[in-house]
Amino acid sequence: MTEQTMTEQSTAETGRLAMIRRLYLYLIAFISLIAGLSAAYGLIEALIRLWIPDGTVSGLSATGSVQRAIAQPGGFLIVSAPIFLIHWRYIRRLVQQPGESRAALRKLFIYAALATTAYVSARALYHIIEGSFQLLLGAAPSEEEMRPGGWVAQFFHAGIHLILSLYFARLLQEDGDLGVELGWAGSWRRLFQMLVGLVALGLLLTGAADVLNFVWRALLEPFGAATLATVGTGWWQRGISGSLAAVLVGALVWRLTNLYWNALMTAQPPEGRMALRRLYLYVATVLAAAITLVPVAMLLRLGVLFLFGGVDTGDIDIDDLTTPLGLLPVGALAWRWHWLQVSAEAQRYGDSRESEFVRRLYYYAVAATGLLLLWIGLVDLVRALLDLAIIGSISIEKGFRAHQFSSGVSLIAVGAPVWSLHWRTAQRVAEQDNEAGRAERASWPRRVYLYGIALVGALLILFELAQVVYRLLLWALGDPNADFFGAETLDGLVRAATAAAFWAVHLLAIRNDTRMVDEEAEAAARESEHKERRRDDLAARIAELETELSALRAELAEMEDEDLETDEEQEKNEEE
């Protein structure tokens, strides 16, 4: 065994031991931190209710209840606080060691703690804003909301957890690698930003849609059976207060997250090519598109129902109008903004292999969703048309055919443009006889999409035609219950024909991809991709080693300075 091999084994063993140590320290620190914060939450509630008595909570009127309300969280706090402080003090000492401040487990702990404290502070801020709007709008508060101690507790929680959030954010700054983290350390940060951004965006969009819902309710109130005044005392004041609070909190968190991420991308342009950043934008785009297209389908279905006499004006619930009318403009604005942001960042920062994979995953996943809606809509519409042509205007149930038409038309109106736009965009790239086309044809998302649709189509054709042939044979053999010319046979033929059409389209795409395969070019592309991946891995490893080497040099210089000072002191002592 050579000296180099022994050194490598020793380094690997040291790294494993360091990982086990970090796992223990940060896991215990996180558990004790959460336990301590939960205990502090309950203790503050109990002390404030005792300090500001209001008589609304009968459980605190008895001495035993007071003792239990204080003793239980107090006991948890007394035990968990020392455990956290002891481990945290040891963690702070270990951070001085080379590479410790950049460890992935440390980042995971900090971002988990930051997410917890930020959530509690945002939740408390939401309740403060909601209660303030209720007072301003004159809503009649409930007994729980009338407690002055409840307000004080919310301010306590917001302030304490905001301070803790700022503390953990400062720790990330002190680590010295914010925005340039390597490996999983950077992934944890991007995952944290992505989740916070999506949650805040969802809160903002739902809150804004609810506010518009109340506006439309006020405008359409004369046409509804129930008015805002008769729904309930303070109902609309409470509802709009919560919606406005959601808008303000969601907008604040979403804006801060975007500003923070944009600042990182400006300082470090490679951040704009990262897969999790693109995944965040594409998921937000899909969310906004769903909030836009679902209301369109709802309104279109309602319009077709009304046109074909499936519903009367007096039978329309006001919520059937106000809900989609509230969602539609909010979703459309968010959809446009995020799509422009995706295009702008792709043009400004370019694409990496991972971001290209995310882009393909988005296109084919959305295309599959649109195809499913189009598929179901075509079956409903064709079935309704055939029923009308064969059976005529007679229907088993009043409004049955109107519901068929409305369902089919609304699903086609949403599914057809979604599928065609995303499918044609991906197909144009795949039909190119260049490097981009070869990469598109060889990508996993495209293959899973094509072969998945082909498989589902073939299975549907097999199953539906088998059922039709089964009924045909029964009819030919003289079975009186065969019902070959009934509705079930018609449904099976419609489903089989629709499946065959989409199966043929995707089978032709598979055939075209196979014909355009150039084995030499594919092999060269794979080799080039392997070299590029190896080059990126080597560059990341070199950067990591250089960082560790700089830390080791700094530590060595510090030790030499200490030795020099010690030698100088010894010389002075000898001279004296």
Coordinates of C-alpha atoms in Angstrom, one line a residue:
M1 CA 0.0 0.0 0.0
T2 CA 1.5 3.3 -1.1
E3 CA 1.7 6.4 1.0
Q4 CA -0.7 8.2 -1.3
T5 CA -3.3 5.4 -1.0
M6 CA -3.0 5.5 2.8
T7 CA -3.4 9.3 2.8
E8 CA -6.6 9.0 0.6
Q9 CA -8.1 6.3 2.9
S10 CA -7.3 8.4 6.0
T11 CA -8.9 11.5 4.3
A12 CA -12.0 9.5 3.4
E13 CA -12.3 8.1 6.9
T14 CA -11.9 11.5 8.4
G15 CA -14.7 12.8 6.1
R16 CA -17.1 10.1 7.2
L17 CA -16.4 10.7 10.9
A18 CA -17.0 14.4 10.3
M19 CA -20.3 13.7 8.6
I20 CA -21.5 11.5 11.5
R21 CA -20.5 14.2 14.0
R22 CA -22.3 16.9 12.0
L23 CA -25.4 14.7 11.7
Y24 CA -25.6 14.2 15.4
L25 CA -24.9 17.8 16.4
Y26 CA -27.2 19.4 13.9
L27 CA -30.0 16.9 14.4
I28 CA -30.0 17.3 18.2
A29 CA -29.7 21.1 17.9
F30 CA -32.7 21.3 15.5
I31 CA -34.9 19.0 17.7
S32 CA -34.1 20.9 20.9
L33 CA -34.5 24.2 19.1
I34 CA -38.0 23.3 17.8
A35 CA -39.0 21.8 21.2
G36 CA -37.7 25.0 23.0
L37 CA -39.6 27.3 20.6
S38 CA -42.8 25.3 20.9
A39 CA -42.5 25.4 24.7
A40 CA -41.8 29.1 24.7
Y41 CA -44.8 29.6 22.5
G42 CA -47.1 27.9 25.0
L43 CA -45.4 29.5 28.0
I44 CA -45.8 33.0 26.5
E45 CA -49.5 32.3 25.8
A46 CA -50.1 31.1 29.4
L47 CA -48.2 34.0 31.0
I48 CA -49.9 36.6 28.9
R49 CA -53.3 35.2 29.7
L50 CA -52.4 35.3 33.4
W51 CA -51.0 38.8 33.1
I52 CA -53.9 40.1 31.1
P53 CA -57.0 38.3 32.5
D54 CA -60.1 38.5 30.4
G55 CA -62.4 35.8 31.8
T56 CA -63.0 34.3 28.4
V57 CA -60.9 31.2 29.0
S58 CA -62.4 29.2 31.8
G59 CA -59.5 26.8 31.9
L60 CA -57.3 29.4 33.6
S61 CA -59.7 30.3 36.3
A62 CA -58.7 27.3 38.5
T63 CA -55.3 27.3 40.2
G64 CA -54.5 23.8 39.0
S65 CA -55.1 24.8 35.4
V66 CA -52.8 27.7 35.7
Q67 CA -50.1 25.5 37.2
R68 CA -50.4 23.0 34.4
A69 CA -50.5 25.6 31.7
I70 CA -47.2 27.1 33.0
A71 CA -45.5 23.9 34.2
Q72 CA -45.8 21.8 31.1
P73 CA -44.2 24.2 28.6
G74 CA -41.9 25.5 31.3
G75 CA -40.5 22.0 31.9
F76 CA -39.9 21.5 28.2
L77 CA -38.2 24.9 27.9
I78 CA -35.9 24.3 31.0
V79 CA -34.8 20.9 29.5
S80 CA -34.5 21.8 25.8
A81 CA -32.8 25.2 26.2
P82 CA -29.6 23.9 27.9
I83 CA -29.4 21.0 25.4
F84 CA -29.6 23.4 22.5
L85 CA -27.1 25.9 24.0
I86 CA -24.5 23.2 24.8
H87 CA -24.6 21.7 21.3
W88 CA -24.8 25.1 19.7
R89 CA -21.7 26.3 21.6
Y90 CA -19.8 23.2 20.4
I91 CA -21.0 23.8 16.8
R92 CA -19.8 27.4 17.0
R93 CA -16.4 26.2 18.0
L94 CA -16.2 23.6 15.2
V95 CA -17.1 26.3 12.6
Q96 CA -13.5 27.5 12.9
Q97 CA -12.2 24.3 11.4
P98 CA -11.5 24.2 7.7
G99 CA -14.6 23.3 5.5
E100 CA -17.0 23.2 8.5
S101 CA -18.8 26.4 7.7
R102 CA -19.4 25.2 4.1
A103 CA -20.7 21.7 5.1
A104 CA -24.0 20.7 3.5
L105 CA -25.5 19.5 6.8
R106 CA -24.8 22.9 8.4
K107 CA -26.7 24.6 5.6
L108 CA -29.6 22.1 5.9
F109 CA -29.9 22.9 9.6
I110 CA -29.7 26.7 9.1
Y111 CA -32.3 26.7 6.3
A112 CA -34.6 24.4 8.2
A113 CA -34.4 26.6 11.3
L114 CA -34.8 29.7 9.1
A115 CA -37.9 28.2 7.5
T116 CA -39.4 27.4 10.9
T117 CA -38.9 30.8 12.5
A118 CA -39.9 32.7 9.3
Y119 CA -43.1 30.7 9.1
V120 CA -44.1 31.4 12.7
S121 CA -43.3 35.2 12.3
A122 CA -45.2 35.4 9.0
R123 CA -48.2 33.5 10.5
A124 CA -48.2 35.9 13.5
L125 CA -48.0 38.9 11.2
Y126 CA -50.9 37.5 9.1
H127 CA -53.1 37.3 12.2
I128 CA -52.1 40.8 13.3
I129 CA -53.0 42.3 9.9
E130 CA -56.2 40.3 9.7
G131 CA -57.3 41.5 13.1
S132 CA -56.4 45.1 12.3
F133 CA -58.5 45.0 9.1
Q134 CA -61.5 43.4 11.0
L135 CA -61.4 46.3 13.5
L136 CA -61.1 48.9 10.7
L137 CA -64.0 47.4 8.7
G138 CA -66.2 47.0 11.8
A139 CA -66.4 43.2 11.9
A140 CA -67.9 41.7 15.1
P141 CA -64.9 39.8 16.5
S142 CA -65.4 36.4 18.2
E143 CA -64.7 35.9 21.9
E144 CA -61.2 34.5 21.2
E145 CA -60.3 37.5 18.9
M146 CA -61.6 40.0 21.6
R147 CA -58.9 38.9 24.1
P148 CA -56.2 41.6 24.4
G149 CA -53.8 38.9 25.5
G150 CA -54.1 37.3 22.1
W151 CA -52.9 40.5 20.4
V152 CA -49.9 40.8 22.7
A153 CA -49.0 37.1 22.2
Q154 CA -49.0 37.6 18.4
F155 CA -46.7 40.6 18.6
F156 CA -44.4 38.6 20.9
H157 CA -44.3 35.7 18.5
A158 CA -43.7 37.9 15.5
G159 CA -40.9 39.8 17.2
I160 CA -39.1 36.8 18.7
H161 CA -39.1 34.7 15.6
L162 CA -38.2 37.6 13.4
I163 CA -35.1 38.2 15.5
L164 CA -34.2 34.5 15.2
S165 CA -34.7 34.6 11.5
L166 CA -32.4 37.5 11.1
Y167 CA -29.8 35.7 13.3
F168 CA -29.8 32.6 11.1
A169 CA -29.7 34.7 8.0
R170 CA -26.6 36.5 9.5
L171 CA -25.0 33.1 10.1
L172 CA -25.3 32.4 6.4
Q173 CA -23.5 35.6 5.6
E174 CA -20.8 34.9 8.1
D175 CA -20.1 31.5 6.5
G176 CA -18.6 33.4 3.5
D177 CA -20.0 31.2 0.7
L178 CA -23.5 32.6 0.2
G179 CA -24.3 32.3 -3.5
V180 CA -21.3 30.3 -4.3
E181 CA -22.0 27.1 -2.3
L182 CA -20.8 23.8 -3.7
G183 CA -22.8 20.6 -4.1
W184 CA -25.6 20.0 -1.7
A185 CA -24.9 23.2 0.3
G186 CA -26.1 25.2 -2.7
S187 CA -29.0 22.8 -3.4
W188 CA -30.4 23.3 0.1
R189 CA -30.3 27.1 -0.3
R190 CA -32.1 27.0 -3.7
L191 CA -34.6 24.5 -2.5
F192 CA -35.4 26.8 0.5
Q193 CA -35.8 29.8 -1.8
M194 CA -38.0 27.8 -4.2
L195 CA -40.4 26.5 -1.6
V196 CA -40.6 29.9 0.2
G197 CA -41.3 31.6 -3.2
L198 CA -44.0 29.1 -4.2
V199 CA -45.8 29.2 -0.9
A200 CA -45.7 33.0 -0.9
L201 CA -46.9 33.2 -4.5
G202 CA -49.7 30.8 -3.7
L203 CA -50.7 32.9 -0.7
L204 CA -50.6 36.1 -2.8
L205 CA -52.6 34.7 -5.7
T206 CA -55.3 33.1 -3.5
G207 CA -55.6 36.2 -1.4
A208 CA -55.9 38.5 -4.5
A209 CA -58.4 36.2 -6.1
D210 CA -60.5 36.2 -2.9
V211 CA -60.5 40.0 -2.8
L212 CA -61.7 40.2 -6.4
N213 CA -64.3 37.5 -5.5
F214 CA -65.7 39.9 -2.9
V215 CA -65.7 42.8 -5.4
W216 CA -67.6 40.7 -8.0
R217 CA -70.0 39.6 -5.3
A218 CA -70.8 43.2 -4.5
L219 CA -71.3 44.0 -8.3
L220 CA -73.4 40.9 -9.0
E221 CA -75.3 41.0 -5.7
P222 CA -78.6 42.1 -7.3
F223 CA -78.7 38.9 -9.4
G224 CA -78.1 36.5 -6.6
A225 CA -80.4 34.9 -4.1
A226 CA -78.2 35.7 -1.1
T227 CA -76.7 39.1 -0.4
L228 CA -73.7 40.0 1.5
A229 CA -75.8 41.4 4.3
T230 CA -77.9 38.2 4.7
V231 CA -75.0 35.7 4.6
G232 CA -74.0 36.4 8.1
T233 CA -73.1 39.1 10.6
G234 CA -69.6 40.4 9.7
W235 CA -69.1 37.6 7.1
W236 CA -67.7 39.7 4.3
Q237 CA -65.6 41.9 6.6
R238 CA -64.0 38.8 8.1
G239 CA -63.5 37.2 4.7
I240 CA -62.0 40.3 3.0
S241 CA -59.8 40.9 6.1
G242 CA -58.2 37.5 5.8
S243 CA -57.8 37.9 2.0
L244 CA -56.1 41.3 2.4
A245 CA -53.8 39.9 5.0
A246 CA -52.9 37.0 2.7
V247 CA -52.1 39.5 -0.1
L248 CA -49.9 41.7 2.1
V249 CA -47.9 38.9 3.7
G250 CA -47.7 36.8 0.5
A251 CA -46.6 39.9 -1.5
L252 CA -44.0 40.8 1.1
V253 CA -42.4 37.4 1.3
W254 CA -42.6 36.8 -2.5
R255 CA -41.0 40.2 -3.2
L256 CA -38.2 39.7 -0.7
T257 CA -37.5 36.2 -2.1
N258 CA -37.3 37.5 -5.7
L259 CA -35.1 40.5 -4.7
Y260 CA -32.7 38.2 -2.8
W261 CA -32.5 35.7 -5.7
N262 CA -32.0 38.4 -8.3
A263 CA -29.2 39.9 -6.3
L264 CA -27.5 36.5 -6.1
M265 CA -27.9 36.1 -9.9
T266 CA -26.5 39.5 -10.6
A267 CA -23.4 38.8 -8.4
Q268 CA -23.1 35.2 -9.6
P269 CA -24.5 34.8 -13.2
P270 CA -24.1 30.9 -13.1
E271 CA -26.9 31.0 -10.5
G272 CA -29.3 31.9 -13.3
R273 CA -28.6 28.6 -15.1
M274 CA -29.3 26.4 -12.0
A275 CA -31.9 23.7 -12.4
L276 CA -33.8 24.6 -9.2
R277 CA -34.1 28.2 -10.2
R278 CA -35.7 27.2 -13.5
L279 CA -37.8 24.6 -11.8
Y280 CA -39.2 27.3 -9.5
L281 CA -40.1 29.5 -12.5
Y282 CA -41.7 26.7 -14.4
V283 CA -43.7 25.4 -11.4
A284 CA -44.9 29.0 -10.8
T285 CA -45.8 29.3 -14.5
V286 CA -47.8 26.1 -14.3
L287 CA -49.5 27.2 -11.1
A288 CA -50.5 30.6 -12.7
A289 CA -51.6 28.9 -15.9
A290 CA -53.9 26.5 -13.9
I291 CA -55.4 29.5 -12.0
T292 CA -56.1 31.1 -15.5
L293 CA -57.3 28.1 -17.5
V294 CA -59.5 26.4 -14.9
P295 CA -61.7 29.6 -14.5
V296 CA -61.9 29.8 -18.4
A297 CA -63.2 26.2 -18.5
M298 CA -65.7 26.9 -15.7
L299 CA -67.1 30.0 -17.4
L300 CA -67.2 28.4 -20.8
R301 CA -69.0 25.3 -19.4
L302 CA -71.5 27.6 -17.7
G303 CA -72.1 29.5 -20.9
V304 CA -72.6 26.4 -23.0
L305 CA -75.0 25.0 -20.3
F306 CA -77.0 28.2 -20.5
L307 CA -77.0 28.2 -24.3
F308 CA -78.3 24.7 -24.5
G309 CA -80.9 25.1 -21.8
G310 CA -79.1 23.0 -19.2
V311 CA -79.4 25.7 -16.6
D312 CA -81.7 28.7 -16.0
T313 CA -80.6 32.1 -15.0
G314 CA -82.3 31.8 -11.6
D315 CA -80.5 28.5 -10.9
I316 CA -77.0 30.0 -11.3
D317 CA -75.2 30.2 -8.0
I318 CA -73.4 33.5 -7.6
D319 CA -70.2 31.6 -6.6
D320 CA -70.2 29.9 -10.0
L321 CA -69.5 33.4 -11.5
T322 CA -67.5 35.2 -8.8
T323 CA -65.0 32.5 -8.2
P324 CA -63.7 32.2 -11.8
L325 CA -64.0 35.9 -12.4
G326 CA -61.8 36.5 -9.3
L327 CA -59.2 33.9 -10.3
L328 CA -58.9 34.7 -14.0
P329 CA -57.2 38.2 -14.0
V330 CA -54.9 37.2 -11.1
G331 CA -53.8 34.0 -12.8
A332 CA -53.4 35.7 -16.2
L333 CA -51.1 38.4 -14.8
A334 CA -49.0 35.9 -12.9
W335 CA -48.8 33.6 -15.9
R336 CA -47.5 36.4 -18.2
W337 CA -45.0 37.7 -15.7
H338 CA -43.4 34.3 -14.9
W339 CA -43.3 33.2 -18.6
L340 CA -41.5 36.5 -19.5
Q341 CA -39.2 35.9 -16.6
V342 CA -38.3 32.4 -17.8
S343 CA -37.6 33.7 -21.3
A344 CA -35.5 36.6 -20.1
E345 CA -33.4 34.5 -17.8
A346 CA -32.8 31.8 -20.5
Q347 CA -31.7 34.5 -22.9
R348 CA -29.5 36.3 -20.3
Y349 CA -27.9 33.4 -18.5
G350 CA -28.1 30.6 -21.0
D351 CA -28.8 27.0 -20.1
S352 CA -27.0 24.2 -18.4
R353 CA -27.7 20.5 -18.9
E354 CA -29.8 20.4 -15.7
S355 CA -31.9 23.5 -16.7
E356 CA -32.4 22.0 -20.2
F357 CA -33.7 18.9 -18.5
V358 CA -36.1 21.0 -16.4
R359 CA -37.3 22.8 -19.6
R360 CA -38.0 19.5 -21.4
L361 CA -39.7 18.1 -18.3
Y362 CA -42.0 21.2 -18.2
Y363 CA -42.9 21.0 -21.9
Y364 CA -43.7 17.3 -22.0
A365 CA -45.5 17.3 -18.6
V366 CA -47.7 20.2 -19.6
A367 CA -48.3 18.7 -23.1
A368 CA -49.4 15.4 -21.5
T369 CA -51.8 17.2 -19.2
G370 CA -53.3 19.2 -22.1
L371 CA -53.6 16.0 -24.2
L372 CA -55.5 14.3 -21.4
L373 CA -58.0 17.1 -21.2
L374 CA -58.3 17.2 -25.0
W375 CA -58.7 13.5 -25.1
I376 CA -61.6 13.5 -22.5
G377 CA -63.2 16.5 -24.1
L378 CA -63.2 15.0 -27.6
V379 CA -64.8 11.8 -26.2
D380 CA -67.6 13.8 -24.5
L381 CA -68.2 16.0 -27.5
V382 CA -68.2 13.3 -30.2
R383 CA -70.4 11.1 -28.0
A384 CA -72.9 14.0 -27.6
L385 CA -72.9 14.7 -31.3
L386 CA -73.5 11.0 -32.1
D387 CA -76.3 10.9 -29.5
L388 CA -77.9 13.9 -31.1
A389 CA -77.6 12.4 -34.6
I390 CA -78.8 8.9 -33.7
I391 CA -81.1 9.3 -30.8
G392 CA -82.3 12.8 -31.6
S393 CA -83.6 15.4 -29.1
I394 CA -85.0 12.8 -26.7
S395 CA -82.9 12.4 -23.6
I396 CA -83.2 10.3 -20.5
E397 CA -82.7 13.2 -18.2
K398 CA -83.4 16.9 -18.6
G399 CA -80.2 18.8 -19.5
F400 CA -78.2 15.6 -20.0
R401 CA -77.0 16.5 -23.5
A402 CA -76.3 20.1 -22.5
H403 CA -74.0 18.8 -19.8
Q404 CA -72.3 16.6 -22.3
F405 CA -71.7 19.5 -24.7
S406 CA -70.5 21.9 -22.0
S407 CA -68.1 19.4 -20.6
G408 CA -66.6 18.5 -24.0
V409 CA -66.4 22.1 -25.3
S410 CA -64.8 23.4 -22.1
L411 CA -62.2 20.6 -21.9
I412 CA -61.3 21.0 -25.6
A413 CA -61.1 24.8 -25.3
V414 CA -58.5 24.4 -22.5
G415 CA -56.7 21.2 -23.5
A416 CA -56.3 21.8 -27.3
P417 CA -54.2 25.0 -27.1
V418 CA -52.2 23.8 -24.1
W419 CA -51.3 20.5 -25.8
S420 CA -50.7 21.9 -29.3
L421 CA -48.5 24.9 -28.2
H422 CA -46.2 22.8 -26.0
W423 CA -46.2 19.8 -28.3
R424 CA -45.4 21.8 -31.5
T425 CA -42.7 23.8 -29.6
A426 CA -40.9 20.6 -28.5
Q427 CA -41.5 18.9 -31.9
R428 CA -39.9 21.8 -33.9
V429 CA -36.7 21.4 -31.9
A430 CA -36.8 17.6 -32.3
E431 CA -37.2 17.8 -36.0
Q432 CA -33.9 19.8 -36.4
D433 CA -31.0 17.9 -37.8
N434 CA -28.4 19.5 -35.5
E435 CA -27.0 19.1 -32.0
A436 CA -30.1 20.6 -30.4
G437 CA -32.4 18.2 -32.3
R438 CA -30.3 15.2 -31.4
A439 CA -30.3 16.2 -27.7
E440 CA -34.1 16.7 -27.8
R441 CA -34.8 13.3 -29.5
A442 CA -32.5 11.5 -27.0
S443 CA -33.9 13.2 -23.9
W444 CA -35.6 11.1 -21.3
P445 CA -38.7 13.4 -20.9
R446 CA -39.4 13.1 -24.6
R447 CA -39.0 9.3 -24.7
V448 CA -41.2 8.9 -21.5
Y449 CA -43.8 11.1 -23.0
L450 CA -43.9 9.5 -26.5
Y451 CA -43.8 5.9 -25.4
G452 CA -46.1 6.6 -22.4
I453 CA -48.8 8.1 -24.7
A454 CA -48.3 5.3 -27.2
L455 CA -48.7 2.6 -24.5
V456 CA -51.8 4.2 -23.0
G457 CA -53.3 4.6 -26.5
A458 CA -52.6 1.0 -27.5
L459 CA -54.1 -0.3 -24.2
L460 CA -57.2 1.8 -24.6
I461 CA -57.7 0.6 -28.2
L462 CA -57.2 -3.0 -27.2
F463 CA -59.6 -2.8 -24.3
E464 CA -62.3 -0.8 -25.9
L465 CA -62.3 -2.8 -29.2
A466 CA -62.3 -6.1 -27.3
Q467 CA -65.4 -5.0 -25.5
V468 CA -67.1 -4.0 -28.8
V469 CA -66.1 -7.3 -30.5
Y470 CA -67.4 -9.2 -27.4
R471 CA -70.8 -7.5 -27.7
L472 CA -70.8 -8.2 -31.5
L473 CA -70.2 -11.9 -30.9
L474 CA -72.9 -12.0 -28.3
W475 CA -75.3 -10.4 -30.8
A476 CA -74.3 -12.7 -33.6
L477 CA -74.9 -15.7 -31.4
G478 CA -78.4 -14.5 -30.6
D479 CA -78.0 -13.3 -27.0
P480 CA -81.0 -11.1 -26.3
N481 CA -79.0 -9.1 -23.7
A482 CA -76.1 -8.3 -26.0
D483 CA -77.2 -4.7 -26.7
F484 CA -74.7 -4.3 -29.5
F485 CA -76.4 -1.2 -30.9
G486 CA -76.7 0.4 -27.5
A487 CA -74.9 3.3 -25.9
E488 CA -72.0 1.3 -24.4
T489 CA -71.0 0.1 -27.8
L490 CA -71.1 3.6 -29.1
D491 CA -69.0 4.9 -26.2
G492 CA -66.4 2.1 -26.8
L493 CA -66.1 3.0 -30.5
V494 CA -65.7 6.7 -29.7
R495 CA -63.0 6.1 -27.1
A496 CA -61.2 3.6 -29.3
A497 CA -61.2 6.0 -32.3
T498 CA -60.0 8.9 -30.2
A499 CA -57.2 6.8 -28.7
A500 CA -56.3 5.6 -32.2
A501 CA -55.9 9.1 -33.5
F502 CA -53.5 10.2 -30.7
W503 CA -51.7 6.9 -30.8
A504 CA -51.0 7.3 -34.5
V505 CA -49.7 10.9 -34.0
H506 CA -47.2 9.9 -31.4
L507 CA -46.3 6.7 -33.2
L508 CA -45.3 8.8 -36.2
A509 CA -43.2 11.0 -34.0
I510 CA -41.4 7.9 -32.6
R511 CA -40.8 6.7 -36.1
N512 CA -39.5 10.0 -37.2
D513 CA -37.1 10.1 -34.2
T514 CA -35.9 6.7 -35.1
R515 CA -35.3 7.5 -38.7
M516 CA -33.3 10.6 -37.8
V517 CA -30.9 8.7 -35.5
D518 CA -27.3 9.1 -36.6
E519 CA -25.3 6.6 -34.6
E520 CA -21.9 8.3 -35.1
A521 CA -23.3 11.7 -34.2
E522 CA -25.1 10.2 -31.2
A523 CA -21.9 8.5 -30.0
A524 CA -20.0 11.7 -30.5
A525 CA -22.7 13.7 -28.6
R526 CA -22.6 11.2 -25.7
E527 CA -18.8 11.4 -25.6
S528 CA -18.9 15.2 -25.7
E529 CA -21.5 15.2 -22.9
H530 CA -19.4 12.9 -20.8
K531 CA -16.4 15.1 -21.3
E532 CA -18.4 18.2 -20.4
R533 CA -19.8 16.5 -17.3
R534 CA -16.3 15.4 -16.3
R535 CA -15.0 18.9 -16.9
D536 CA -17.7 20.4 -14.7
D537 CA -17.0 17.8 -11.9
L538 CA -13.3 18.5 -12.0
A539 CA -13.8 22.2 -11.9
A540 CA -16.1 21.9 -8.9
R541 CA -13.6 19.6 -7.2
I542 CA -10.8 22.0 -7.9
A543 CA -12.8 24.9 -6.5
E544 CA -13.6 22.9 -3.4
L545 CA -9.9 21.9 -2.9
E546 CA -8.8 25.5 -3.4
T547 CA -11.2 26.7 -0.8
E548 CA -10.0 24.0 1.6
L549 CA -6.4 24.8 0.8
S550 CA -7.0 28.5 1.5
A551 CA -8.5 27.7 4.8
L552 CA -5.6 25.3 5.7
R553 CA -3.1 28.0 4.7
A554 CA -4.8 30.5 6.9
E555 CA -4.8 28.1 9.8
L556 CA -1.1 27.3 9.2
A557 CA -0.3 31.0 9.1
E558 CA -2.1 31.5 12.3
M559 CA -0.2 28.7 14.0
E560 CA 3.1 30.1 12.7
D561 CA 2.2 33.5 14.0
E562 CA 1.4 31.9 17.4
D563 CA 4.7 30.0 17.4
L564 CA 6.6 33.2 16.5
E565 CA 5.0 35.1 19.3
T566 CA 5.8 32.3 21.7
D567 CA 9.5 32.3 20.5
E568 CA 9.7 36.0 20.9
E569 CA 8.3 35.8 24.5
Q570 CA 10.8 33.1 25.3
E571 CA 13.7 35.2 24.0
K572 CA 12.5 38.1 26.0
N573 CA 12.3 35.9 29.1
E574 CA 15.8 34.6 28.5
E575 CA 17.2 38.1 28.0
E576 CA 15.6 39.2 31.3

